[in-house]
Tab-separated table of C-alpha atoms and ligand atoms in Angstrom:
chain	number	residue	atom	x	y	z
A	216	MET	CA	0.000	0.000	0.000
A	217	ASN	CA	1.474	3.388	-0.889
A	218	VAL	CA	1.266	6.189	1.650
A	219	LEU	CA	-1.791	7.869	0.088
A	220	ASP	CA	-3.707	4.588	-0.014
A	221	ALA	CA	-2.752	4.053	3.627
A	222	LEU	CA	-4.026	7.531	4.553
A	223	GLU	CA	-7.302	6.824	2.716
A	224	TRP	CA	-7.559	3.492	4.553
A	225	ARG	CA	-7.186	5.040	8.000
A	226	TYR	CA	-10.046	6.731	9.808
A	227	ALA	CA	-10.805	7.815	13.364
A	228	THR	CA	-11.867	4.379	14.577
A	229	LYS	CA	-14.893	4.510	16.854
A	230	LYS	CA	-15.356	0.781	17.435
A	231	PHE	CA	-12.439	-1.557	18.010
A	232	ASP	CA	-12.414	-5.347	18.056
A	233	ALA	CA	-11.812	-5.894	21.784
A	234	ASP	CA	-10.529	-9.450	21.154
A	235	LYS	CA	-7.726	-8.455	18.779
A	236	LYS	CA	-4.488	-7.355	20.378
A	237	LEU	CA	-1.551	-5.699	18.653
A	238	PRO	CA	1.524	-7.934	18.537
A	239	VAL	CA	4.512	-6.741	20.524
A	240	GLU	CA	6.439	-5.933	17.286
A	241	LYS	CA	3.760	-3.420	16.263
A	242	ILE	CA	3.870	-1.774	19.688
A	243	ASP	CA	7.669	-1.639	19.437
A	244	THR	CA	7.378	0.061	16.031
A	245	LEU	CA	5.064	2.682	17.519
A	246	LYS	CA	7.435	3.258	20.451
A	247	SER	CA	10.423	3.735	18.139
A	248	ALA	CA	8.480	5.953	15.727
A	249	PHE	CA	7.339	8.081	18.658
A	250	ASN	CA	10.912	8.461	19.850
A	251	LEU	CA	11.982	9.561	16.349
A	252	THR	CA	9.383	12.359	16.240
A	253	ALA	CA	10.775	15.805	15.507
A	254	THR	CA	10.417	18.244	18.423
A	255	SER	CA	11.254	21.895	18.831
A	256	PHE	CA	15.067	22.147	19.315
A	257	GLY	CA	15.043	18.358	19.789
A	258	LEU	CA	14.085	18.749	23.457
A	259	GLN	CA	11.562	15.863	23.438
A	260	PRO	CA	9.287	17.175	26.220
A	261	VAL	CA	6.658	14.531	25.336
A	262	ARG	CA	6.302	11.107	26.970
A	263	LEU	CA	4.200	8.320	25.552
A	264	LEU	CA	2.209	6.160	27.948
A	265	VAL	CA	1.396	2.767	26.498
A	266	ILE	CA	-1.544	1.353	28.435
A	267	GLY	CA	-2.465	-2.284	27.916
A	268	ASN	CA	-3.985	-2.737	31.377
A	269	GLN	CA	-7.691	-3.416	30.822
A	270	LYS	CA	-8.801	-2.131	34.243
A	271	ILE	CA	-7.099	1.218	33.724
A	272	LYS	CA	-8.480	1.550	30.172
A	273	GLU	CA	-11.977	0.856	31.514
A	274	GLU	CA	-11.567	3.360	34.336
A	275	LEU	CA	-10.598	6.024	31.822
A	276	VAL	CA	-13.773	5.627	29.707
A	277	GLN	CA	-15.819	7.705	32.186
A	278	HIS	CA	-13.203	10.467	31.929
A	279	SER	CA	-13.333	10.325	28.108
A	280	PHE	CA	-16.970	11.384	27.699
A	281	ASN	CA	-17.808	7.667	27.640
A	282	GLN	CA	-15.949	7.039	24.403
A	283	GLN	CA	-15.819	3.249	24.502
A	284	GLN	CA	-12.885	2.969	22.092
A	285	VAL	CA	-10.626	3.800	25.068
A	286	ALA	CA	-11.468	0.426	26.661
A	287	ASP	CA	-11.981	-1.699	23.533
A	288	ALA	CA	-8.766	-0.801	21.738
A	289	SER	CA	-5.811	-3.119	22.134
A	290	HIS	CA	-3.769	-0.340	23.778
A	291	LEU	CA	-4.422	3.218	24.812
A	292	LEU	CA	-1.630	5.653	24.018
A	293	VAL	CA	-1.521	8.842	26.069
A	294	PHE	CA	0.688	11.736	25.022
A	295	ALA	CA	1.845	13.567	28.141
A	296	VAL	CA	4.201	16.524	28.362
A	297	GLU	CA	6.606	17.938	30.930
A	298	THR	CA	4.769	20.428	33.152
A	299	ASP	CA	7.831	22.654	32.861
A	300	ILE	CA	11.139	22.879	31.058
A	301	ASP	CA	13.830	24.379	33.260
A	302	GLU	CA	17.608	24.832	33.055
A	303	LYS	CA	18.200	21.338	34.456
A	304	TYR	CA	16.053	19.828	31.696
A	305	ILE	CA	17.914	21.785	29.028
A	306	GLN	CA	21.240	20.742	30.557
A	307	SER	CA	20.215	17.078	30.240
A	308	TYR	CA	19.591	17.641	26.511
A	309	PHE	CA	23.081	19.081	26.015
A	310	ASP	CA	24.605	16.260	28.062
A	311	ARG	CA	22.973	13.866	25.578
A	312	VAL	CA	24.316	15.787	22.575
A	313	LYS	CA	27.805	15.699	24.105
A	314	ASP	CA	27.497	12.025	24.864
A	315	ILE	CA	26.188	10.964	21.442
A	316	ARG	CA	28.038	13.372	19.156
A	317	GLN	CA	31.064	14.177	21.318
A	318	THR	CA	30.478	17.863	20.569
A	319	PRO	CA	32.851	20.037	22.612
A	320	ASP	CA	31.383	22.426	25.233
A	321	GLU	CA	32.688	25.540	23.489
A	322	VAL	CA	30.743	24.609	20.318
A	323	LEU	CA	27.521	23.976	22.268
A	324	LYS	CA	27.772	27.013	24.565
A	325	PRO	CA	26.223	29.736	22.338
A	326	PHE	CA	23.199	27.553	21.523
A	327	ARG	CA	22.839	26.434	25.142
A	328	ASP	CA	22.974	30.041	26.406
A	329	TYR	CA	20.405	31.076	23.804
A	330	LEU	CA	18.051	28.221	24.705
A	331	GLU	CA	18.383	28.761	28.458
A	332	THR	CA	17.633	32.475	28.116
A	333	SER	CA	14.692	31.904	25.745
A	334	VAL	CA	13.092	29.353	28.037
A	335	LYS	CA	13.789	31.350	31.224
A	336	THR	CA	12.222	34.515	29.836
A	337	MET	CA	9.227	32.827	28.197
A	338	GLU	CA	5.874	33.747	29.745
A	339	THR	CA	4.437	30.713	31.627
A	340	GLY	CA	1.243	30.382	29.554
A	341	ILE	CA	3.123	30.643	26.268
A	342	LYS	CA	5.671	28.091	27.461
A	343	LYS	CA	2.934	25.603	28.416
A	344	GLU	CA	1.284	26.060	25.026
A	345	TRP	CA	4.600	25.604	23.223
A	346	ILE	CA	5.303	22.392	25.161
A	347	ALA	CA	1.779	21.045	24.478
A	348	LYS	CA	2.207	21.646	20.724
A	349	GLN	CA	4.983	19.060	20.732
A	350	ALA	CA	2.427	16.395	21.697
A	351	TYR	CA	0.337	17.220	18.615
A	352	ILE	CA	3.350	16.730	16.359
A	353	ALA	CA	4.025	13.343	17.960
A	354	MET	CA	0.417	12.259	17.535
A	355	GLY	CA	0.361	13.374	13.903
A	356	ASN	CA	3.500	11.367	13.265
A	357	LEU	CA	2.065	8.253	14.921
A	358	LEU	CA	-1.229	8.568	13.036
A	359	THR	CA	0.653	8.270	9.750
A	360	VAL	CA	2.830	5.455	11.068
A	361	CYS	CA	-0.313	3.612	12.186
A	362	ALA	CA	-1.797	3.991	8.696
A	363	VAL	CA	1.346	2.635	7.044
A	364	GLU	CA	1.507	-0.245	9.547
A	365	GLN	CA	-2.238	-1.015	9.098
A	366	ILE	CA	-2.945	-0.258	12.737
A	367	ASP	CA	-6.289	1.375	13.480
A	368	ALA	CA	-6.264	4.464	15.671
A	369	CYS	CA	-8.492	7.221	16.985
A	370	PRO	CA	-6.850	10.596	17.696
A	371	MET	CA	-8.521	12.081	20.803
A	372	GLU	CA	-8.715	15.383	22.622
A	373	GLY	CA	-12.053	14.413	24.104
A	374	PHE	CA	-11.131	13.543	27.686
A	375	VAL	CA	-10.712	15.302	31.019
A	376	ASN	CA	-6.998	15.927	31.334
A	377	ALA	CA	-7.048	16.423	35.125
A	378	GLU	CA	-8.766	13.046	35.617
A	379	TYR	CA	-6.320	11.254	33.309
A	380	ASP	CA	-3.473	12.889	35.249
A	381	ARG	CA	-4.955	11.672	38.530
A	382	VAL	CA	-5.662	8.086	37.406
A	383	LEU	CA	-2.249	7.743	35.744
A	384	GLY	CA	-0.331	9.467	38.568
A	385	LEU	CA	1.202	11.933	36.143
A	386	GLU	CA	1.660	14.905	38.492
A	387	ALA	CA	4.198	12.999	40.585
A	388	LYS	CA	6.154	12.334	37.390
A	389	GLY	CA	6.161	16.038	36.458
A	390	LEU	CA	3.867	15.299	33.517
A	391	THR	CA	0.412	16.264	32.303
A	392	SER	CA	-1.739	14.585	29.645
A	393	VAL	CA	-2.490	16.359	26.357
A	394	LEU	CA	-3.825	13.779	23.909
A	395	ALA	CA	-4.962	10.176	23.784
A	396	MET	CA	-4.968	7.627	20.990
A	397	PRO	CA	-6.536	4.178	21.270
A	398	VAL	CA	-4.829	1.782	18.834
A	399	GLY	CA	-5.674	-1.720	17.673
A	400	TYR	CA	-7.948	-3.253	15.069
A	401	ARG	CA	-11.325	-1.987	13.840
A	402	ALA	CA	-14.457	-3.976	14.640
A	403	GLN	CA	-16.009	-5.494	11.520
A	404	ASP	CA	-19.245	-3.593	12.232
A	405	ASP	CA	-17.758	-0.132	12.819
A	406	MET	CA	-19.979	1.797	10.436
A	407	PHE	CA	-17.500	4.687	10.358
A	408	ALA	CA	-15.074	2.472	8.420
A	409	GLY	CA	-17.312	2.641	5.347
A	410	PHE	CA	-17.959	6.376	5.383
A	411	LYS	CA	-16.509	8.487	2.595
A	412	LYS	CA	-13.780	10.890	3.693
A	413	VAL	CA	-15.016	14.447	4.098
A	414	ARG	CA	-12.266	16.744	2.910
A	415	LYS	CA	-11.986	19.973	0.948
A	416	GLN	CA	-10.794	19.702	-2.623
A	417	VAL	CA	-6.987	19.666	-2.689
A	418	GLU	CA	-7.083	22.928	-4.710
A	419	GLU	CA	-9.017	24.519	-1.859
A	420	SER	CA	-6.538	23.386	0.817
A	421	ILE	CA	-3.385	24.251	-1.045
A	422	LEU	CA	-2.086	27.683	-1.926
A	423	GLU	CA	0.616	27.616	-4.549
A	424	ILE	CA	2.493	30.859	-4.666
B	232	LIG	C1	-6.682	16.709	17.730
B	232	LIG	C2	-7.820	15.790	17.404
B	232	LIG	C3	-8.747	15.458	18.377
B	232	LIG	C4	-9.775	14.562	18.105
B	232	LIG	N1	-10.601	14.143	19.131
B	232	LIG	C5	-11.489	13.148	18.893
B	232	LIG	C6	-12.233	12.559	19.953
B	232	LIG	O1	-12.111	12.921	21.108
B	232	LIG	N2	-13.075	11.541	19.635
B	232	LIG	C7	-13.248	11.072	18.356
B	232	LIG	O2	-14.011	10.128	18.139
B	232	LIG	N3	-12.540	11.610	17.329
B	232	LIG	C8	-11.668	12.625	17.559
B	232	LIG	N4	-10.921	13.141	16.526
B	232	LIG	C9	-11.101	12.577	15.168
B	232	LIG	C10	-11.629	13.577	14.155
B	232	LIG	O3	-12.991	13.845	14.390
B	232	LIG	C11	-11.387	12.983	12.749
B	232	LIG	O4	-10.015	12.795	12.576
B	232	LIG	C12	-11.932	13.873	11.633
B	232	LIG	O5	-13.333	13.965	11.733
B	232	LIG	C13	-11.547	13.365	10.261
B	232	LIG	O6	-11.988	12.043	10.055
B	232	LIG	P1	-11.006	10.815	9.745
B	232	LIG	O7	-9.844	10.948	10.718
B	232	LIG	O8	-11.842	9.613	10.027
B	232	LIG	O9	-10.567	10.918	8.332
B	232	LIG	C14	-9.920	14.043	16.785
B	232	LIG	C15	-8.981	14.400	15.805
B	232	LIG	C16	-7.948	15.246	16.106
B	232	LIG	C17	-6.915	15.540	15.040
């Protein structure tokens, strides 16, 4: 299947086959693809929670406006972000660069100083919004990967973030939930699978200048 056929094949799956589980290799592909997602400055402030535990998935349905796909999917992915990025966090990024690329301190210093100052002087609300945007990029990436891998998925904003944070114990980890994505296999009778895609004409979406 080429990538456009795969993107036509995918849809926001409303009804999953609760008896079909993703094999571990598929989950591993999603984990690696997530980790390869591009992030602003490469800071990776997004963590992916991979939830296979049926009890937890069921508990989260009530906090997802009763969207049953959260429980019926093979796994529930939750995209959570760092509640803050401070100097220590930025330092850990540069330690990784040094470790992996053996880049000398004097080469990294101007960029590190710039990043530290930018993040320190950023208004709190703007910083939180900027961090949360990184989760959307990761979900977009995984949606395409799912399509290519023939994994069904439902991108979701429709849940109560504070309740997810509580159930998943995210505050203690310095994290907060932004997005959720049940993944698995569509139920044979999910009527949404047969619906035509509703999209603008390409000419309407694209501006060629
Ligand atoms: C950020 C985002 C949040 C969404 N939240 C939900 C949701 O909570 N529940 C749901 O069933 N679909 C949700 N959707 C799915 C969209 O409704 C769906 O992608 C859109 O209608 C296009 O249909 P298609 O993905 O099936 O082609 C969401 C999609 C995005 C990108």
